[in-house]
């Protein structure tokens, strides 16, 4: 176990390009164990790119900077190695995989992670026992397990499925990319409860969002504004409320005049 | 018409066909290419659904020389095509271009003989080894048009090209259309294929389109022959970087109609969007054969072909997409939707994909059926009688293609052809 | 080209030498084919007169035919006179005496495929007498089948013991004139299986179970005939997920199925013949004619195939839907890796009123392979209210391979309804990333996605084979990605 002083995640001077476009432009962010950070910002500010880059998505060039997770440099790791180390990305648009059922994927993922950590793999019976409660918590019907991953799911079902996976995989760091988008009030509550139930001093979270709605239900410790590829303002949760009322323009003006 | 007959005709006519000795050599080699394989038989995969006996047995006359087309005739066909005097038009009657005004409206038009005099034969049979009729066209081509749209030009009105057949004699007409769209140019050309109701000629058309960088061409082809005309055609197009071809064809008339399209996505980011509607009935055979070669990365193609088939009609569609090696980011979609209205009709469709690269998104879909019962019921539940409901749904099916074409009375022609009942305001 | 040709010659040559070395030339006809050879084959098998005559007619017709060239495959010419057309079943003397003598690589594959231990010896070609368990199991099965009245025996036995059934149905679905390879098979077929299920009988077991245990060396010109009499039901599985040892390069099998009124035949194939090495050397040429005749009203024939082997596959299991309300189905997974070439698909010929067909084809190409789907749906004027649905998807793993789709759709009936859909794409980057983000290694993610892609077909396989088929897919695609 790392000491308390080691941050969960440390991003230093991160520069990221996609093709000819510079998307992240010297981003710095440190996240301690047990902290929940919200990253807000206008469309196209690079929020989703940050989440994808942390999870190891291909197609981005990291031109400068470093990212350490629990003291380990992760930029050279494959996506599965990051996942096995405890990074979980709840996708903004969860991917459909026809013919592969939910239970199968989740069990394979859980066992791959357990194996990587040197823990014994679960058999079907143990697995079912494990996820039964999680499904109840997310109000997911049991026939859901035999359906193909996200195929033919409603937007709300997809998002609940992401949180179900998170509950089951128990990551150290959860990146939730616009998990609140496309949810009605009831579904948002279920999702928020799922997220809150995972909060503990050993686990950190990054909530990427551009609405304050989710932050009413999952209270962040810190709120950051991402604009032009870097964090331009940080504060506590009152900042989120201010952004919700006043939009993003004033932040950008403030940055420009500074 | 055996190859030997054709040989005699060729020897007889070659001296009188336009062109220098170089052109003559091109004609001879094209003819040799034709003779090597002769007329295609149904044992050849590309012709398995097309019986060309009416052409082979047709006893057609090849006209070796241009003849005079009087102004009245020109006016008559303009009227038949629905074009007012103001319209810009090239009129080709029985294979000869009628005198035209050369007003420069963004299109630079030469007759084929002028073009051959100036540039030689622009088409080479070697480019299409599996197209015997196109080779025959190169050998016998006498007249037609060479249309050029200059650098960056964007004519505001379309150019109409009318290919009309009036002769009572059974002619083998071999016209050529050459369309060169220069860099950055953008234009629209409407081709009208017309004939008298009794005309029994065979039109063997070759159209060659070249699209330079950043250019675009919209091609509309309206075929409304009488019921005895035979038609074979090859359209070849080579599409340059960031260039786009949009093509829509409608076939209503003709006895045997076979259209081949060979589209080559030659440069990166080229695209094409092809559509066609055929409506064979009363013993007609109408056939679209499309091949799209994706030779360059990030090229995209779409094909939307439809058929409405009536009594003793036969519709054939063969659409082939080839994605060549070492290309990436190719998108190709193809659909063939067919409505079989009569017990004695036949539909054959063959949407093919041949793919030699992995970064592709290709799909095709084909459907054959009669009018959907659920749709029919829906309209009847709204108080529309069954016959009218059928009429509306049939035209509705055609509409997806027709909406891409200029208004020419095609809807009423189709309604009349299939005896569709329509609400009075739409008939 | 010429090296490949040498390989063919070499293979033939080796077999030839083998014959002399082991000194069993008595039971091996020298290479070459003429009427005497055919008479000899027929005599050795003690066949009834009609069968000899039928073989000869087929041979004479074959002489007038040319090898087909329309398939999307390339291979060097086959010298039909260099093949030996009759070999008696091998004696156990030259077979391995125990699993210890078998190539460890083969055993490793069995392990990956999850083949039950007691079956491995037989599959590896270990001398049959050594496998006591299986033999006794087979005997039990045979008794049970006899009790139900089901005839299940080798084709040769059927020709001797049930000549009237053979004469009645042989060639009634695939006539010897049908095509070049069918004609050749009709002239020289070695052996195969014969199944007859009497009226109203539901075959008491999956014939697959029996077949797996009793798999005989059926030779390169296999002939299978399955007849399901009125109201009967049978499920048959041929082949095996385990790679079979076979030294014949050319395989030209014929399978005929006849389903009478209300009868149902389910025919599943797992084909994993030697595909050649990673450079494309060697491998089986698999030129098969398979056709089912839904002869009676309400009959049903369902083909399921998982094709992962052979250097060249040329195969179109078809249904002639003659009976009113008859049903034809085709579910296929075809995998081509390295330098394999597959041209496979189906034909659904709708003749009967209200006949229905479903085609689900999943093609996977990897390495330098070429994989083509070729299918025909033909609706005859008599087939009122016929229905066809076709879904045909291709997945590309790697930029050097090819995936091709050649559907022929012909309708001559207004009330028929046909729907065809096809897609071709590479494996989705998004899907791969999603699985890897959840912690799966890339290869496992690929296997999972590819298996998902094939799921609709696998679920048609008899239960015990579905899992093996999945493993087979993974083994076949080893090294295809990453």
PDB file of N, CA and C in Angstrom, chain B residues 153-190:
ATOM      1  N   UNK B 153     -15.571  26.693 -63.242  1.00  0.00           N
ATOM      2  CA  UNK B 153     -16.861  27.150 -63.764  1.00  0.00           C
ATOM      3  C   UNK B 153     -18.014  26.485 -63.009  1.00  0.00           C
ATOM      4  N   UNK B 154     -19.107  27.239 -62.883  1.00  0.00           N
ATOM      5  CA  UNK B 154     -20.281  26.680 -62.210  1.00  0.00           C
ATOM      6  C   UNK B 154     -21.528  27.189 -62.913  1.00  0.00           C
ATOM      7  N   UNK B 155     -21.845  26.593 -64.077  1.00  0.00           N
ATOM      8  CA  UNK B 155     -23.003  27.062 -64.838  1.00  0.00           C
ATOM      9  C   UNK B 155     -24.261  27.042 -63.970  1.00  0.00           C
ATOM     10  N   UNK B 156     -25.043  28.086 -64.096  1.00  0.00           N
ATOM     11  CA  UNK B 156     -26.223  28.205 -63.251  1.00  0.00           C
ATOM     12  C   UNK B 156     -27.367  27.305 -63.684  1.00  0.00           C
ATOM     13  N   UNK B 157     -27.387  26.951 -64.958  1.00  0.00           N
ATOM     14  CA  UNK B 157     -28.473  26.085 -65.433  1.00  0.00           C
ATOM     15  C   UNK B 157     -27.878  24.787 -65.958  1.00  0.00           C
ATOM     16  N   UNK B 158     -28.676  23.734 -65.917  1.00  0.00           N
ATOM     17  CA  UNK B 158     -28.149  22.465 -66.420  1.00  0.00           C
ATOM     18  C   UNK B 158     -28.052  22.458 -67.944  1.00  0.00           C
ATOM     19  N   UNK B 159     -27.202  21.610 -68.461  1.00  0.00           N
ATOM     20  CA  UNK B 159     -27.141  21.370 -69.901  1.00  0.00           C
ATOM     21  C   UNK B 159     -27.983  20.122 -70.193  1.00  0.00           C
ATOM     22  N   UNK B 160     -28.870  20.260 -71.183  1.00  0.00           N
ATOM     23  CA  UNK B 160     -29.668  19.101 -71.577  1.00  0.00           C
ATOM     24  C   UNK B 160     -29.048  18.443 -72.796  1.00  0.00           C
ATOM     25  N   UNK B 161     -28.976  17.143 -72.779  1.00  0.00           N
ATOM     26  CA  UNK B 161     -28.513  16.402 -73.949  1.00  0.00           C
ATOM     27  C   UNK B 161     -29.645  15.457 -74.326  1.00  0.00           C
ATOM     28  N   UNK B 162     -30.129  15.610 -75.545  1.00  0.00           N
ATOM     29  CA  UNK B 162     -31.233  14.758 -75.982  1.00  0.00           C
ATOM     30  C   UNK B 162     -30.714  13.769 -77.023  1.00  0.00           C
ATOM     31  N   UNK B 163     -30.917  12.502 -76.727  1.00  0.00           N
ATOM     32  CA  UNK B 163     -30.588  11.474 -77.710  1.00  0.00           C
ATOM     33  C   UNK B 163     -31.918  10.925 -78.201  1.00  0.00           C
ATOM     34  N   UNK B 164     -32.261  11.272 -79.450  1.00  0.00           N
ATOM     35  CA  UNK B 164     -33.591  10.904 -79.927  1.00  0.00           C
ATOM     36  C   UNK B 164     -33.492   9.996 -81.145  1.00  0.00           C
ATOM     37  N   UNK B 165     -34.461   9.114 -81.278  1.00  0.00           N
ATOM     38  CA  UNK B 165     -34.468   8.193 -82.415  1.00  0.00           C
ATOM     39  C   UNK B 165     -35.811   8.211 -83.086  1.00  0.00           C
ATOM     40  N   UNK B 166     -35.788   8.601 -84.363  1.00  0.00           N
ATOM     41  CA  UNK B 166     -37.049   8.749 -85.064  1.00  0.00           C
ATOM     42  C   UNK B 166     -37.128   7.814 -86.255  1.00  0.00           C
ATOM     43  N   UNK B 167     -35.980   7.370 -86.700  1.00  0.00           N
ATOM     44  CA  UNK B 167     -35.959   6.683 -87.989  1.00  0.00           C
ATOM     45  C   UNK B 167     -36.847   5.452 -87.968  1.00  0.00           C
ATOM     46  N   UNK B 168     -37.488   5.231 -89.082  1.00  0.00           N
ATOM     47  CA  UNK B 168     -38.326   4.042 -89.205  1.00  0.00           C
ATOM     48  C   UNK B 168     -37.436   2.829 -89.442  1.00  0.00           C
ATOM     49  N   UNK B 169     -36.269   3.089 -90.029  1.00  0.00           N
ATOM     50  CA  UNK B 169     -35.396   1.932 -90.274  1.00  0.00           C
ATOM     51  C   UNK B 169     -34.717   1.509 -88.983  1.00  0.00           C
ATOM     52  N   UNK B 170     -34.277   0.255 -88.961  1.00  0.00           N
ATOM     53  CA  UNK B 170     -33.674  -0.282 -87.740  1.00  0.00           C
ATOM     54  C   UNK B 170     -32.199   0.078 -87.719  1.00  0.00           C
ATOM     55  N   UNK B 171     -31.900   1.203 -87.055  1.00  0.00           N
ATOM     56  CA  UNK B 171     -30.527   1.688 -87.017  1.00  0.00           C
ATOM     57  C   UNK B 171     -29.766   1.164 -85.824  1.00  0.00           C
ATOM     58  N   UNK B 172     -28.472   0.968 -85.994  1.00  0.00           N
ATOM     59  CA  UNK B 172     -27.585   0.750 -84.855  1.00  0.00           C
ATOM     60  C   UNK B 172     -26.888   2.081 -84.603  1.00  0.00           C
ATOM     61  N   UNK B 173     -27.326   2.794 -83.610  1.00  0.00           N
ATOM     62  CA  UNK B 173     -26.785   4.123 -83.332  1.00  0.00           C
ATOM     63  C   UNK B 173     -25.695   3.991 -82.275  1.00  0.00           C
ATOM     64  N   UNK B 174     -24.532   4.597 -82.557  1.00  0.00           N
ATOM     65  CA  UNK B 174     -23.383   4.417 -81.653  1.00  0.00           C
ATOM     66  C   UNK B 174     -22.864   5.766 -81.158  1.00  0.00           C
ATOM     67  N   UNK B 175     -23.621   6.457 -80.342  1.00  0.00           N
ATOM     68  CA  UNK B 175     -23.186   7.790 -79.913  1.00  0.00           C
ATOM     69  C   UNK B 175     -22.203   7.743 -78.740  1.00  0.00           C
ATOM     70  N   UNK B 176     -21.423   8.805 -78.646  1.00  0.00           N
ATOM     71  CA  UNK B 176     -20.505   8.943 -77.513  1.00  0.00           C
ATOM     72  C   UNK B 176     -20.708  10.285 -76.844  1.00  0.00           C
ATOM     73  N   UNK B 177     -20.685  10.282 -75.545  1.00  0.00           N
ATOM     74  CA  UNK B 177     -20.695  11.539 -74.793  1.00  0.00           C
ATOM     75  C   UNK B 177     -19.430  11.561 -73.948  1.00  0.00           C
ATOM     76  N   UNK B 178     -18.701  12.647 -74.062  1.00  0.00           N
ATOM     77  CA  UNK B 178     -17.495  12.786 -73.248  1.00  0.00           C
ATOM     78  C   UNK B 178     -17.681  14.024 -72.381  1.00  0.00           C
ATOM     79  N   UNK B 179     -17.544  13.855 -71.105  1.00  0.00           N
ATOM     80  CA  UNK B 179     -17.753  14.972 -70.187  1.00  0.00           C
ATOM     81  C   UNK B 179     -16.489  15.153 -69.361  1.00  0.00           C
ATOM     82  N   UNK B 180     -15.877  16.332 -69.502  1.00  0.00           N
ATOM     83  CA  UNK B 180     -14.685  16.635 -68.708  1.00  0.00           C
ATOM     84  C   UNK B 180     -15.004  17.785 -67.773  1.00  0.00           C
ATOM     85  N   UNK B 181     -14.902  17.513 -66.501  1.00  0.00           N
ATOM     86  CA  UNK B 181     -15.164  18.565 -65.526  1.00  0.00           C
ATOM     87  C   UNK B 181     -13.818  18.971 -64.941  1.00  0.00           C
ATOM     88  N   UNK B 182     -13.447  20.214 -65.181  1.00  0.00           N
ATOM     89  CA  UNK B 182     -12.119  20.669 -64.769  1.00  0.00           C
ATOM     90  C   UNK B 182     -12.088  20.959 -63.269  1.00  0.00           C
ATOM     91  N   UNK B 183     -10.898  21.218 -62.773  1.00  0.00           N
ATOM     92  CA  UNK B 183     -10.703  21.436 -61.347  1.00  0.00           C
ATOM     93  C   UNK B 183     -11.617  22.526 -60.804  1.00  0.00           C
ATOM     94  N   UNK B 184     -12.269  22.242 -59.729  1.00  0.00           N
ATOM     95  CA  UNK B 184     -13.108  23.220 -59.047  1.00  0.00           C
ATOM     96  C   UNK B 184     -14.423  23.526 -59.742  1.00  0.00           C
ATOM     97  N   UNK B 185     -14.697  22.883 -60.864  1.00  0.00           N
ATOM     98  CA  UNK B 185     -15.931  23.177 -61.595  1.00  0.00           C
ATOM     99  C   UNK B 185     -17.090  22.369 -61.026  1.00  0.00           C
ATOM    100  N   UNK B 186     -18.278  22.834 -61.338  1.00  0.00           N
ATOM    101  CA  UNK B 186     -19.458  22.172 -60.811  1.00  0.00           C
ATOM    102  C   UNK B 186     -20.604  22.356 -61.791  1.00  0.00           C
ATOM    103  N   UNK B 187     -21.248  21.273 -62.203  1.00  0.00           N
ATOM    104  CA  UNK B 187     -22.265  21.401 -63.235  1.00  0.00           C
ATOM    105  C   UNK B 187     -23.293  20.296 -63.137  1.00  0.00           C
ATOM    106  N   UNK B 188     -24.383  20.530 -63.880  1.00  0.00           N
ATOM    107  CA  UNK B 188     -25.437  19.518 -63.934  1.00  0.00           C
ATOM    108  C   UNK B 188     -25.787  19.244 -65.388  1.00  0.00           C
ATOM    109  N   UNK B 189     -25.886  17.980 -65.730  1.00  0.00           N
ATOM    110  CA  UNK B 189     -26.241  17.597 -67.099  1.00  0.00           C
ATOM    111  C   UNK B 189     -27.438  16.653 -67.034  1.00  0.00           C
ATOM    112  N   UNK B 190     -28.409  16.932 -67.882  1.00  0.00           N
ATOM    113  CA  UNK B 190     -29.587  16.063 -67.941  1.00  0.00           C
ATOM    114  C   UNK B 190     -29.609  15.379 -69.303  1.00  0.00           C
TER     115      UNK B 190
END
